[in-house]
Coordinates of C-alpha atoms in Angstrom, one line a residue:
L1122 CA 16.6 -20.6 28.3
D1123 CA 16.5 -18.9 31.3
A1124 CA 18.6 -15.8 29.8
I1125 CA 16.1 -16.0 27.1
R1126 CA 12.6 -15.8 29.1
E1127 CA 13.9 -12.7 30.8
S1128 CA 15.4 -11.3 27.7
R1129 CA 12.0 -11.3 26.3
A1130 CA 9.7 -10.1 29.4
S1131 CA 12.3 -7.1 29.8
G1132 CA 12.4 -6.8 25.7
E1133 CA 15.9 -6.7 24.8
R1134 CA 17.2 -7.7 21.9
Y1135 CA 19.3 -11.1 21.2
I1136 CA 20.9 -14.0 18.9
V1137 CA 20.3 -16.7 18.6
M1138 CA 22.5 -19.8 17.9
A1139 CA 21.6 -23.6 17.6
H1140 CA 23.2 -26.6 16.5
A1141 CA 20.2 -28.2 14.1
R1142 CA 19.8 -31.5 13.4
T1143 CA 15.4 -31.5 11.0
S1144 CA 14.1 -34.2 14.3
V1145 CA 14.7 -31.3 17.2
V1146 CA 14.8 -28.1 16.6
D1147 CA 11.6 -26.4 16.7
R1148 CA 11.2 -24.3 13.3
E1149 CA 8.4 -22.3 15.1
A1150 CA 10.4 -21.2 17.5
L1151 CA 13.0 -20.1 14.5
F1152 CA 10.5 -17.6 12.8
K1153 CA 9.0 -16.2 16.1
E1154 CA 12.5 -15.2 17.2
V1155 CA 13.6 -14.0 13.8
R1156 CA 9.8 -12.0 13.9
A1157 CA 10.6 -10.5 17.4
G1158 CA 14.3 -8.6 16.0
N1159 CA 17.0 -11.5 16.9
P1160 CA 19.2 -12.6 14.7
V1161 CA 18.7 -16.8 14.3
V1162 CA 22.2 -18.4 13.5
V1163 CA 21.9 -22.6 12.8
F1164 CA 25.1 -24.7 12.0
G1165 CA 25.2 -28.1 10.8
D1166 CA 21.6 -28.6 9.4
T1167 CA 20.5 -25.1 7.9
S1168 CA 17.8 -26.2 6.2
I1169 CA 15.8 -26.2 8.8
A1170 CA 16.5 -21.8 8.4
R1171 CA 15.0 -21.9 5.8
G1172 CA 11.4 -20.6 4.3
L1173 CA 11.1 -18.6 7.4
V1174 CA 9.2 -15.1 6.8
D1175 CA 8.4 -14.3 2.6
A1176 CA 10.6 -13.4 0.1
Q1177 CA 13.5 -15.5 2.3
F1178 CA 17.0 -15.8 0.2
D1179 CA 17.2 -19.6 0.2
Q1180 CA 20.0 -21.0 -1.9
P1181 CA 22.5 -22.6 -0.1
L1182 CA 26.1 -21.7 -0.7
R1183 CA 28.2 -23.9 -2.1
S1184 CA 32.8 -23.2 -3.1
I1185 CA 35.0 -25.4 -4.5
D1186 CA 38.9 -24.6 -4.5
S1187 CA 41.9 -25.1 -7.7
H1188 CA 42.5 -28.6 -5.7
G1189 CA 39.5 -29.3 -6.5
V1190 CA 38.4 -29.6 -2.5
E1191 CA 34.2 -28.8 -2.3
E1192 CA 32.7 -26.8 0.9
S1193 CA 28.7 -26.8 1.5
E1194 CA 26.9 -24.5 3.8
S1195 CA 28.3 -24.9 7.4
A1196 CA 25.8 -22.1 8.9
Y1197 CA 23.3 -19.9 7.7
G1198 CA 21.9 -16.8 9.9
L1199 CA 18.7 -14.8 9.5
F1200 CA 18.3 -11.0 10.8
I1201 CA 15.1 -9.3 10.1
D1202 CA 16.4 -5.1 11.0
R1203 CA 14.1 -2.5 11.9
R1204 CA 13.4 -1.9 7.3
G1205 CA 11.9 -4.4 6.9
V1206 CA 15.7 -4.9 5.4
Q1207 CA 16.0 -9.6 5.3
Q1208 CA 20.5 -10.3 6.4
V1209 CA 20.9 -13.2 5.9
F1210 CA 25.0 -14.7 6.9
Q1211 CA 26.7 -17.8 5.1
I1212 CA 29.7 -19.8 5.5
G1213 CA 31.1 -22.7 4.6
E1214 CA 33.7 -22.4 7.0
K1215 CA 34.4 -26.3 8.5
N1216 CA 36.4 -25.2 11.8
M1217 CA 33.2 -24.7 13.7
A1218 CA 35.2 -22.1 16.3
T1219 CA 36.1 -20.2 14.0
A1220 CA 32.7 -20.5 12.8
A1221 CA 30.4 -19.7 15.4
R1222 CA 32.9 -16.6 15.8
L1223 CA 31.9 -14.9 12.8
A1224 CA 28.3 -15.6 12.8
Y1225 CA 28.3 -14.2 16.5
E1226 CA 30.3 -11.3 15.3
W1227 CA 28.2 -10.7 12.1
A1228 CA 24.9 -11.0 14.5
A1229 CA 26.1 -8.6 17.3
E1230 CA 27.0 -5.9 14.1
R1231 CA 23.2 -5.8 12.6
L1232 CA 21.6 -5.4 16.0
K1233 CA 24.8 -2.6 16.5
E1234 CA 23.9 -1.3 13.0
D1235 CA 19.7 -1.6 14.0
E1236 CA 19.9 -0.2 16.9
A1237 CA 21.4 3.0 15.8
G1238 CA 19.2 2.8 12.2
A1239 CA 22.1 2.8 10.2
Q1240 CA 21.5 2.7 6.7
D1241 CA 23.5 2.2 3.4
V1242 CA 24.1 5.0 1.8
N1243 CA 22.4 3.6 -1.5
T1244 CA 19.0 2.7 0.2
L1245 CA 18.2 6.7 -0.3
A1246 CA 18.6 6.2 -3.6
A1247 CA 15.3 8.0 -5.5
G1248 CA 12.4 4.7 -6.7
W1249 CA 14.7 2.3 -5.5
T1250 CA 13.6 0.1 -1.7
L1251 CA 16.9 -2.5 -0.3
V1252 CA 15.9 -5.7 -0.4
L1253 CA 18.5 -8.3 0.9
Q1254 CA 21.3 -7.2 2.2
R1255 CA 23.9 -11.2 2.2
S1256 CA 27.0 -11.3 3.7
T1257 CA 29.7 -14.3 3.0
F1258 CA 32.9 -14.8 4.6
Y1259 CA 35.6 -17.8 3.6
D1260 CA 39.3 -17.8 5.9
L1261 CA 41.4 -19.5 3.6
N1262 CA 44.5 -19.3 5.6
P1263 CA 47.5 -19.2 4.8
H1264 CA 46.2 -17.7 1.7
G1265 CA 43.9 -15.2 1.7
K1266 CA 39.8 -14.5 2.7
Q1267 CA 37.1 -14.0 0.2
N1268 CA 34.1 -12.2 1.6
I1269 CA 31.0 -11.3 0.0
F1270 CA 28.8 -9.0 1.0
T1271 CA 26.2 -8.1 -1.9
L1272 CA 23.1 -6.1 -2.3
F1273 CA 19.7 -6.9 -3.7
Y1274 CA 17.0 -3.7 -4.2
K1275 CA 13.7 -3.5 -6.2
L1276 CA 12.0 -0.9 -7.9
S1277 CA 9.3 0.7 -7.0
N1278 CA 6.3 2.5 -8.4
D1279 CA 8.2 1.9 -11.8
G1280 CA 5.0 2.0 -13.7
S1281 CA 5.1 -1.5 -16.0
T1282 CA 2.7 -4.0 -15.8
T1283 CA 5.5 -5.8 -17.6
Y1284 CA 8.8 -5.9 -16.5
D1285 CA 10.5 -5.4 -12.9
W1286 CA 13.9 -4.2 -12.1
W1287 CA 16.5 -5.5 -9.3
N1288 CA 19.6 -3.8 -8.7
I1289 CA 22.6 -6.2 -7.2
E1290 CA 25.5 -4.0 -6.0
F1291 CA 28.5 -6.5 -5.4
R1292 CA 31.1 -5.7 -2.6
H1293 CA 33.7 -8.4 -3.4
E1294 CA 37.0 -8.2 -1.0
S1295 CA 40.2 -10.4 -0.7
V1296 CA 42.1 -10.7 2.0
P1297 CA 46.0 -11.4 1.0
G1298 CA 47.7 -13.7 3.5
K1299 CA 50.7 -11.3 4.0
Q1300 CA 48.1 -8.5 5.1
A1301 CA 46.2 -10.9 6.9
W1302 CA 48.8 -13.7 8.2
G1303 CA 51.7 -11.7 7.3
N1304 CA 53.1 -14.9 4.8
D1305 CA 53.4 -13.9 1.2
W1306 CA 50.8 -14.6 -0.3
R1307 CA 48.9 -11.6 -2.5
T1308 CA 45.0 -10.9 -4.7
A1309 CA 46.4 -11.9 -8.1
D1310 CA 42.5 -12.2 -9.6
M1311 CA 39.6 -11.2 -9.0
W1312 CA 35.9 -12.7 -11.0
Q1313 CA 32.0 -11.7 -10.0
K1314 CA 29.4 -12.4 -12.7
V1315 CA 25.6 -13.0 -12.4
W1316 CA 23.7 -15.0 -15.0
G1317 CA 19.9 -14.6 -15.7
R1318 CA 19.3 -16.7 -18.1
Y1319 CA 20.4 -20.2 -16.7
N1320 CA 18.2 -22.8 -15.7
G1321 CA 15.9 -21.7 -18.5
L1322 CA 14.4 -19.0 -17.0
N1323 CA 13.8 -15.8 -18.7
Y1324 CA 15.6 -12.4 -17.6
F1325 CA 17.3 -9.6 -18.6
V1326 CA 20.5 -7.6 -17.8
S1327 CA 19.3 -4.0 -19.0
D1328 CA 22.4 -2.5 -16.7
R1329 CA 26.0 -3.1 -15.5
D1330 CA 28.7 -1.6 -14.5
P1331 CA 31.7 -1.1 -14.8
T1332 CA 33.2 -2.1 -18.5
T1333 CA 36.7 -2.5 -20.3
T1334 CA 39.0 -0.7 -18.4
Q1335 CA 42.5 0.2 -18.1
G1336 CA 44.7 2.8 -16.2
S1337 CA 42.5 4.5 -14.1
T1338 CA 43.0 5.5 -10.3
S1339 CA 39.6 5.2 -10.7
V1340 CA 36.1 3.8 -11.5
G1341 CA 32.2 4.6 -11.1
V1342 CA 29.6 2.4 -10.8
S1343 CA 25.9 3.6 -12.2
V1344 CA 22.9 1.4 -13.0
G1345 CA 19.2 1.2 -13.2
T1346 CA 16.2 2.0 -16.1
S1347 CA 15.3 4.9 -17.9
A1348 CA 11.4 6.1 -18.7
G1349 CA 10.5 4.8 -21.9
Y1350 CA 13.5 1.4 -22.3
D1351 CA 10.5 -1.5 -21.9
G1352 CA 7.8 -0.4 -20.2
A1353 CA 9.8 1.6 -17.9
S1354 CA 7.9 5.4 -16.8
V1355 CA 10.7 6.8 -13.9
N1356 CA 14.4 7.6 -14.7
A1357 CA 15.8 5.7 -11.7
S1358 CA 19.5 4.8 -11.0
M1359 CA 22.2 4.0 -8.4
S1360 CA 25.5 5.1 -8.4
W1361 CA 29.1 4.5 -7.2
S1362 CA 33.1 4.6 -7.5
Y1363 CA 35.7 1.9 -5.9
T1364 CA 39.0 2.5 -6.5
T1365 CA 41.3 0.2 -9.6
S1366 CA 45.1 1.3 -9.6
D1367 CA 47.2 -1.5 -10.4
V1368 CA 44.0 -3.3 -11.5
M1369 CA 43.2 -3.8 -15.2
I1370 CA 39.6 -4.7 -15.4
N1371 CA 37.6 -6.6 -18.1
D1372 CA 34.1 -6.5 -18.8
Q1373 CA 32.9 -10.6 -19.9
G1374 CA 29.5 -9.9 -19.8
D1375 CA 27.1 -10.6 -23.7
T1376 CA 23.8 -9.0 -23.3
S1377 CA 22.6 -12.0 -24.7
Q1378 CA 23.2 -14.6 -22.6
A1379 CA 21.7 -12.5 -19.6
R1380 CA 25.2 -12.2 -17.8
A1381 CA 27.0 -10.0 -16.8
Q1382 CA 30.6 -11.5 -16.0
W1383 CA 34.3 -8.7 -14.6
Y1384 CA 37.8 -10.3 -14.3
H1385 CA 39.8 -7.7 -12.0
N1386 CA 43.6 -7.9 -13.2
V1387 CA 45.4 -6.6 -9.5
N1388 CA 49.0 -6.4 -9.6
E1389 CA 50.3 -8.5 -7.1
N1390 CA 53.2 -6.8 -6.9
Q1391 CA 51.8 -3.4 -6.5
N1392 CA 50.2 -2.8 -2.6
V1393 CA 46.5 -3.5 -4.3
G1394 CA 47.8 -6.9 -4.5
K1395 CA 49.1 -7.2 -1.1
A1396 CA 46.4 -5.7 1.1
T1397 CA 42.9 -6.2 1.3
Y1398 CA 41.2 -4.7 -1.3
V1399 CA 37.4 -4.8 -2.8
V1400 CA 36.0 -4.3 -5.6
K1401 CA 32.3 -3.0 -6.5
P1402 CA 30.7 -3.5 -9.7
G1403 CA 27.1 -3.7 -10.4
A1404 CA 23.7 -4.3 -12.5
T1405 CA 20.6 -4.1 -13.0
M1406 CA 18.2 -7.7 -13.7
R1407 CA 15.0 -7.0 -15.6
V1408 CA 12.2 -10.0 -14.1
P1409 CA 8.4 -10.6 -15.5
N1410 CA 6.4 -8.8 -13.5
G1411 CA 5.4 -9.8 -10.2
T1412 CA 8.4 -12.1 -9.7
T1413 CA 9.1 -13.3 -6.2
A1414 CA 12.7 -13.0 -5.2
P1415 CA 13.9 -13.7 -8.1
Y1416 CA 18.0 -13.7 -6.1
N1417 CA 16.7 -17.0 -5.7
K1418 CA 16.6 -18.2 -9.3
W1419 CA 19.8 -16.9 -11.1
Q1420 CA 23.3 -18.3 -10.7
E1421 CA 25.8 -15.6 -8.6
C1422 CA 29.4 -16.7 -8.7
Y1423 CA 32.7 -15.1 -6.9
Q1424 CA 36.1 -16.3 -7.5
I1425 CA 39.8 -15.2 -6.0
Q1426 CA 43.0 -16.4 -7.4
W1427 CA 45.8 -15.8 -4.8
M1428 CA 49.7 -16.3 -5.8
D1429 CA 53.3 -16.7 -4.0
P1430 CA 56.1 -15.2 -5.6
N1431 CA 58.3 -17.8 -3.5
F1432 CA 57.8 -20.9 -5.0
F1433 CA 58.8 -22.4 -8.5
V1434 CA 55.2 -24.2 -8.3
N1435 CA 51.8 -24.8 -7.5
N1436 CA 52.3 -20.9 -6.3
F1437 CA 49.1 -20.2 -7.4
Y1438 CA 45.6 -21.1 -5.1
K1439 CA 42.4 -20.1 -6.4
H1440 CA 38.5 -19.8 -4.5
T1441 CA 34.6 -20.7 -5.8
V1442 CA 32.1 -19.2 -4.3
W1443 CA 28.5 -19.8 -5.8
W1444 CA 25.1 -20.6 -5.6
G1445 CA 21.8 -21.4 -8.3
G1446 CA 22.5 -24.6 -8.8
G1447 CA 25.5 -26.7 -10.3
T1448 CA 28.4 -28.7 -9.6
S1449 CA 30.5 -25.6 -10.1
C1450 CA 30.8 -22.4 -11.3
A1451 CA 32.5 -21.2 -14.6
F1452 CA 34.2 -17.9 -15.5

């Protein structure tokens, strides 16, 4: 506490980490730290860290593996950078030492980036404002690591009094056991999904990319809206690309269900399956005008399956992560 008081007096920024019980943690103190530009990470009862700021991302993290083992959120971090962008960290790691290390590394990196004034390249896209960056890490030794970094952008000055538009940039990373720990577990399959009609919502996926692709070394992703479409008065899109060598992409989305969904079939016998691989699909979600924090309402899911060719049976391990309630997230 003395060190924090000295840092406050000198204007230094610092990382606040606490193991919480609702009966002993001062929410007002957490609120002041967040508003002062200091990363706050809460372990244990993470509900105490929710609702601290307007439009805060507050969906709890859930996961389940192929053995039916479920994990709930063990740590939640929040940081508001100098741009006003909300940055959230969530993890389901049971080992508290590992969870603390990952949380500290996340917070330290956010401070470093913020002090340097770094911006993600897509924050410069015309008309789109980055609102939320969410980071989630799972260490699933010996099978692999599932890392998820998702960016949420809102279209400004869209000219519509009926709808708002949000772009979602998925960055889904698999670090197979072969890469992480030197064993022979490889990445075999990866899935991503966002569902706008979940739980009776009236959201609509107005754009998504890529579509089904095979035999390409890379794919381009372009998502957004056009003037005259659903009442928008501007042309606004965002674009990026990612490599797909030895990967087959199946577009499993369904526009009638407001669902964007992809299956990346990774060739586990090639380098793409043995080393770290990141997929980056994207979607545009149309929501009713004035909707606050729609990312707290839709369902969003990620899944990776790893395989070890040295086993004759039980050589696959699958891990699913989701937000948005329910007992699971089916692909």
